[in-house]
């Protein structure tokens, strides 16, 4: 929240200062982890009890793992941004949204209440929209941001529906309670639709087929945003939800079949698409889609081993992909291009970055002793466990990861591209930009060398939290001479071969690419919605005040009038039943109002009409006074006076009335006006004649003095009993005034501008 | 619209109207009046001034931009609401300094009066924003 202020004060160093926030969070979660005993920590604050919506937080192994990942990456990315976005405009907004995003992500992974989780979930969508659209002068950036927002929000709505159904099925919205009610939930007929809806939400968020297309489009975001949102944090929110709910859902046919199908499709599609890319960020984006597919697949398989693989792979992926994204930002920043076919020989210019990039790439390729290899072995094992088909799919994914790793992480630094341009003038890479990849590399190496302790400390609590059975987890660096190892070796060789012939591969793959993807469908829907909106606007908003009035009036008459007439045939009876005593004074006033109205309609000049309308208004105000409503009368008088003043101000320059409309159209207008008047009269009579539960005014009369210490009931209602309403109304007034101001002022600017032309 | 009568009258009428508007505001809780009406009276007096002279003159005499007044008014309203929160009671809960005066019809000072003052300021701001702009058109 304070980020924009911080940027104002310390323009250059804001990134460093602000990194204290995620650093503190990281420290907090690490300490929590160190003290973590295996029992979940729960904290609850009531928020909106009437909706069973509490601020309840629940931290167990899974949450801790994600929280550490999020705050750790947040820290590195904030520091990195200080260098990457140096001297860019609107940094305050950028850091502000980055902090909002970090907080929202932490909220997602720590909230216990599913509605609360949904709120945070949408917050991440919105902040991600702002971050992707950071370069908002760029059409592509706006499009990409909008697309990601629309897709993820649509999924968010599905998620909300799904969560509510799950809440109905389980009788609670607290995840911690749901986990203990597996039997009850499994028996519920609501489970299948709930699963489908929740998975839809997961699929949009985690870029699963067929909603994967927003992720590559979101690559217009600055590199740190891509590293954070699109590899480490936001796209993992969907996965987190799947892992979180898997104790309840696993074993359900819908859950596993849908999850496996989506995971397989996404993995294959992402791997395949990544073969055709030349832009480093797109390479990484498509392979991220593939990796997310793999994690979804493993989670949906649901066995303890598969979950272990999912969590380990997720951690490894966040580390190496985050690092590679950051490196891609360094390359882009220093050379001005992200096209791998143009890049080569950067090793000399940025040795530290290159080293970090190699570690990440090797980890991605699954080469020991890096953590990626550990994760990959488990993934292969889980794949082999589930049969040949799944194993093949996982293998295909593995091959593409090797390919992308070499393309994105190795080639720009090592390759000597004949005829490639010398990549601009790569300058000195600032500390803030190489420290992030370097730390990620170090962590990857460290985790890879000591997989046992990582397993015990991080992975085991996470897996135990979401599996039904128990068992110890072990993460071997050396899996033994078994099938997974051979698969892994074969994968590395195959990936290397693919890379050797990467030009041909790219051409072949691109030729096979279908022209019609789900993105086309998204575009069609948007186009169609826009067309409908335009047609409807044309029809209803012609630009003539005359038409607007007719449409508004006629709609009101039809919508309100028809039910009125259908309900009350005995309206005249009620009229008499009211027993109004009309004295001569009131009759005179009524006549005055009627006469003034007629005069206003018949008047030849605008001023005359305005004055007549004012007279009619005064007449009505006097009637209020006769019926002892002085406040109302006073207000009415003033409003009438001000209206007349306003009209005089505007109209005194206008010419007199001219007969521009035909007699027929005037008759039509008159009919509508009369119908409107009749309707309002009927409504008033109805309202006065209907008593639902005794007038509320009696309560106000009684309570006014003792509770609100005022004797003017109207005022007491306005400023005390219904103060919130008044506040809202006053705000509306203010907005209206500013609207009028903007309308009149902007018109003037425009006419002045056109005159200058 | 130059008119000598209006010009001369406005000098006497305007202070009266402004005093009257404050009077309406303060007594509003117990007797006819209140922030909205009071705001309208005050705004009407300035509108008259604008008619008698012209909008730029009125704007100058008014000194502050009426748009600012809208914000200030809403801010005052918000403050009067937050006062309740600070005292550990609901948002916008009424609190008074001298509630015992209410029965006798005296002015009671409390958050509702502050709230009404906010309404008053906002209404003046709204009306004058519109009127000044329209007159300048």
Short mmCIF file of N, CA, C and O in Angstrom, two decimals, chain A residues 138-191:
data_model
loop_
_atom_site.label_atom_id
_atom_site.label_comp_id
_atom_site.label_asym_id
_atom_site.label_seq_id
_atom_site.Cartn_x
_atom_site.Cartn_y
_atom_site.Cartn_z
N UNK A 138 1.05 0.17 -24.99
CA UNK A 138 1.23 -0.84 -26.02
C UNK A 138 -0.08 -1.62 -26.22
O UNK A 138 -0.62 -2.17 -25.28
N UNK A 139 -0.56 -1.61 -27.45
CA UNK A 139 -1.82 -2.29 -27.76
C UNK A 139 -1.76 -3.77 -27.35
O UNK A 139 -2.68 -4.31 -26.75
N UNK A 140 -0.63 -4.43 -27.69
CA UNK A 140 -0.48 -5.85 -27.36
C UNK A 140 -0.58 -6.09 -25.87
O UNK A 140 -1.19 -7.07 -25.42
N UNK A 141 0.04 -5.18 -25.10
CA UNK A 141 0.02 -5.36 -23.65
C UNK A 141 -1.41 -5.26 -23.13
O UNK A 141 -1.83 -6.06 -22.30
N UNK A 142 -2.15 -4.31 -23.67
CA UNK A 142 -3.55 -4.17 -23.21
C UNK A 142 -4.35 -5.41 -23.58
O UNK A 142 -5.11 -5.94 -22.78
N UNK A 143 -4.17 -5.86 -24.82
CA UNK A 143 -4.91 -7.05 -25.26
C UNK A 143 -4.56 -8.26 -24.40
O UNK A 143 -5.45 -8.99 -23.95
N UNK A 144 -3.26 -8.46 -24.20
CA UNK A 144 -2.83 -9.61 -23.43
C UNK A 144 -3.38 -9.56 -22.02
O UNK A 144 -3.86 -10.56 -21.48
N UNK A 145 -3.34 -8.38 -21.42
CA UNK A 145 -3.82 -8.22 -20.05
C UNK A 145 -5.31 -8.50 -19.99
O UNK A 145 -5.80 -9.22 -19.12
N UNK A 146 -6.04 -7.94 -20.96
CA UNK A 146 -7.49 -8.12 -20.97
C UNK A 146 -7.84 -9.58 -21.14
O UNK A 146 -8.72 -10.11 -20.47
N UNK A 147 -7.11 -10.23 -22.04
CA UNK A 147 -7.42 -11.63 -22.29
C UNK A 147 -7.19 -12.47 -21.03
O UNK A 147 -8.04 -13.28 -20.67
N UNK A 148 -6.07 -12.23 -20.36
CA UNK A 148 -5.83 -13.03 -19.17
C UNK A 148 -6.88 -12.74 -18.12
O UNK A 148 -7.35 -13.64 -17.43
N UNK A 149 -7.29 -11.47 -18.03
CA UNK A 149 -8.31 -11.13 -17.02
C UNK A 149 -9.63 -11.81 -17.33
O UNK A 149 -10.26 -12.42 -16.46
N UNK A 150 -10.06 -11.72 -18.59
CA UNK A 150 -11.36 -12.30 -18.95
C UNK A 150 -11.36 -13.81 -18.74
O UNK A 150 -12.30 -14.36 -18.17
N UNK A 151 -10.30 -14.45 -19.20
CA UNK A 151 -10.26 -15.91 -19.09
C UNK A 151 -10.22 -16.34 -17.63
O UNK A 151 -11.01 -17.18 -17.19
N UNK A 152 -9.31 -15.72 -16.85
CA UNK A 152 -9.20 -16.17 -15.47
C UNK A 152 -10.43 -15.78 -14.65
O UNK A 152 -10.83 -16.50 -13.76
N UNK A 153 -11.04 -14.66 -15.00
CA UNK A 153 -12.23 -14.27 -14.24
C UNK A 153 -13.42 -15.16 -14.54
O UNK A 153 -14.21 -15.49 -13.66
N UNK A 154 -13.53 -15.55 -15.81
CA UNK A 154 -14.59 -16.49 -16.17
C UNK A 154 -14.40 -17.77 -15.36
O UNK A 154 -15.34 -18.30 -14.77
N UNK A 155 -13.17 -18.25 -15.33
CA UNK A 155 -12.87 -19.43 -14.53
C UNK A 155 -13.14 -19.18 -13.07
O UNK A 155 -13.62 -20.06 -12.36
N UNK A 156 -12.86 -17.93 -12.63
CA UNK A 156 -13.10 -17.60 -11.23
C UNK A 156 -14.58 -17.73 -10.88
O UNK A 156 -14.93 -18.23 -9.81
N UNK A 157 -15.44 -17.32 -11.80
CA UNK A 157 -16.88 -17.45 -11.54
C UNK A 157 -17.27 -18.92 -11.44
O UNK A 157 -18.05 -19.31 -10.57
N UNK A 158 -16.70 -19.73 -12.35
CA UNK A 158 -16.98 -21.16 -12.28
C UNK A 158 -16.51 -21.70 -10.94
O UNK A 158 -17.21 -22.48 -10.29
N UNK A 159 -15.33 -21.24 -10.52
CA UNK A 159 -14.79 -21.69 -9.24
C UNK A 159 -15.73 -21.33 -8.10
O UNK A 159 -16.00 -22.15 -7.23
N UNK A 160 -16.24 -20.08 -8.12
CA UNK A 160 -17.14 -19.64 -7.06
C UNK A 160 -18.35 -20.58 -6.98
O UNK A 160 -18.72 -21.06 -5.91
N UNK A 161 -18.95 -20.84 -8.15
CA UNK A 161 -20.10 -21.75 -8.17
C UNK A 161 -19.71 -23.11 -7.63
O UNK A 161 -20.43 -23.71 -6.81
N UNK A 162 -18.55 -23.60 -8.09
CA UNK A 162 -18.10 -24.91 -7.65
C UNK A 162 -17.87 -24.98 -6.16
O UNK A 162 -18.26 -25.93 -5.48
N UNK A 163 -17.26 -23.92 -5.65
CA UNK A 163 -16.95 -23.87 -4.22
C UNK A 163 -18.24 -23.87 -3.40
O UNK A 163 -18.35 -24.56 -2.39
N UNK A 164 -19.23 -23.12 -3.89
CA UNK A 164 -20.49 -23.07 -3.15
C UNK A 164 -21.18 -24.43 -3.16
O UNK A 164 -21.73 -24.88 -2.15
N UNK A 165 -21.13 -25.12 -4.32
CA UNK A 165 -21.71 -26.46 -4.39
C UNK A 165 -20.99 -27.40 -3.43
O UNK A 165 -21.62 -28.18 -2.71
N UNK A 166 -19.67 -27.29 -3.42
CA UNK A 166 -18.89 -28.14 -2.52
C UNK A 166 -19.26 -27.83 -1.07
O UNK A 166 -19.39 -28.73 -0.24
N UNK A 167 -19.46 -26.53 -0.81
CA UNK A 167 -19.86 -26.14 0.53
C UNK A 167 -21.20 -26.75 0.92
O UNK A 167 -21.40 -27.22 2.03
N UNK A 168 -22.13 -26.78 -0.05
CA UNK A 168 -23.43 -27.40 0.20
C UNK A 168 -23.27 -28.89 0.46
O UNK A 168 -23.89 -29.46 1.36
N UNK A 169 -22.40 -29.51 -0.36
CA UNK A 169 -22.23 -30.95 -0.24
C UNK A 169 -21.60 -31.31 1.10
O UNK A 169 -21.97 -32.30 1.71
N UNK A 170 -20.65 -30.47 1.52
CA UNK A 170 -19.93 -30.80 2.74
C UNK A 170 -20.51 -30.16 3.97
O UNK A 170 -20.12 -30.48 5.08
N UNK A 171 -21.41 -29.20 3.78
CA UNK A 171 -22.01 -28.54 4.93
C UNK A 171 -21.10 -27.52 5.58
O UNK A 171 -21.41 -27.01 6.65
N UNK A 172 -19.99 -27.20 4.99
CA UNK A 172 -19.10 -26.18 5.55
C UNK A 172 -18.23 -25.63 4.43
O UNK A 172 -18.05 -26.26 3.40
N UNK A 173 -17.74 -24.42 4.65
CA UNK A 173 -16.86 -23.83 3.64
C UNK A 173 -15.41 -23.82 4.11
O UNK A 173 -14.53 -23.37 3.41
N UNK A 174 -15.18 -24.34 5.32
CA UNK A 174 -13.82 -24.38 5.82
C UNK A 174 -13.11 -25.60 5.26
O UNK A 174 -13.57 -26.73 5.44
N UNK A 175 -11.97 -25.37 4.61
CA UNK A 175 -11.24 -26.49 4.03
C UNK A 175 -10.90 -27.52 5.10
O UNK A 175 -11.06 -28.72 4.91
N UNK A 176 -10.45 -27.01 6.27
CA UNK A 176 -10.00 -27.94 7.31
C UNK A 176 -11.12 -28.87 7.74
O UNK A 176 -10.87 -30.03 8.09
N UNK A 177 -12.37 -28.39 7.71
CA UNK A 177 -13.49 -29.27 8.06
C UNK A 177 -13.83 -30.19 6.91
O UNK A 177 -14.18 -31.36 7.12
N UNK A 178 -13.75 -29.63 5.68
CA UNK A 178 -14.10 -30.44 4.51
C UNK A 178 -13.22 -31.69 4.44
O UNK A 178 -13.67 -32.76 4.06
N UNK A 179 -11.95 -31.51 4.82
CA UNK A 179 -11.02 -32.62 4.69
C UNK A 179 -11.44 -33.81 5.55
O UNK A 179 -11.11 -34.95 5.25
N UNK A 180 -12.19 -33.54 6.61
CA UNK A 180 -12.62 -34.64 7.47
C UNK A 180 -13.97 -35.22 7.07
O UNK A 180 -14.50 -36.08 7.75
N UNK A 181 -14.54 -34.67 6.01
CA UNK A 181 -15.89 -35.14 5.67
C UNK A 181 -15.92 -35.83 4.32
O UNK A 181 -16.85 -35.66 3.54
N UNK A 182 -14.88 -36.55 4.03
CA UNK A 182 -14.78 -37.22 2.74
C UNK A 182 -15.99 -38.09 2.44
O UNK A 182 -16.56 -38.04 1.35
N UNK A 183 -16.44 -38.84 3.43
CA UNK A 183 -17.55 -39.78 3.22
C UNK A 183 -18.80 -39.02 2.78
O UNK A 183 -19.41 -39.31 1.77
N UNK A 184 -19.12 -38.00 3.60
CA UNK A 184 -20.34 -37.23 3.34
C UNK A 184 -20.29 -36.60 1.96
O UNK A 184 -21.27 -36.62 1.22
N UNK A 185 -19.14 -36.05 1.59
CA UNK A 185 -19.03 -35.36 0.31
C UNK A 185 -19.10 -36.34 -0.85
O UNK A 185 -19.76 -36.10 -1.86
N UNK A 186 -18.45 -37.49 -0.68
CA UNK A 186 -18.46 -38.47 -1.76
C UNK A 186 -19.87 -38.93 -2.07
O UNK A 186 -20.19 -39.26 -3.20
N UNK A 187 -20.72 -38.95 -1.05
CA UNK A 187 -22.07 -39.45 -1.26
C UNK A 187 -22.97 -38.40 -1.92
O UNK A 187 -24.03 -38.73 -2.44
N UNK A 188 -22.53 -37.16 -1.91
CA UNK A 188 -23.42 -36.10 -2.38
C UNK A 188 -23.54 -36.07 -3.90
O UNK A 188 -22.54 -36.22 -4.61
N UNK A 189 -24.76 -35.89 -4.41
CA UNK A 189 -24.93 -35.78 -5.87
C UNK A 189 -24.35 -34.47 -6.41
O UNK A 189 -24.16 -34.32 -7.61
N UNK A 190 -24.07 -33.52 -5.52
CA UNK A 190 -23.54 -32.23 -5.97
C UNK A 190 -22.05 -32.31 -6.29
O UNK A 190 -21.48 -31.38 -6.85
N UNK A 191 -21.44 -33.43 -5.93
CA UNK A 191 -19.98 -33.48 -6.05
C UNK A 191 -19.52 -33.36 -7.50
O UNK A 191 -18.60 -32.60 -7.80
#
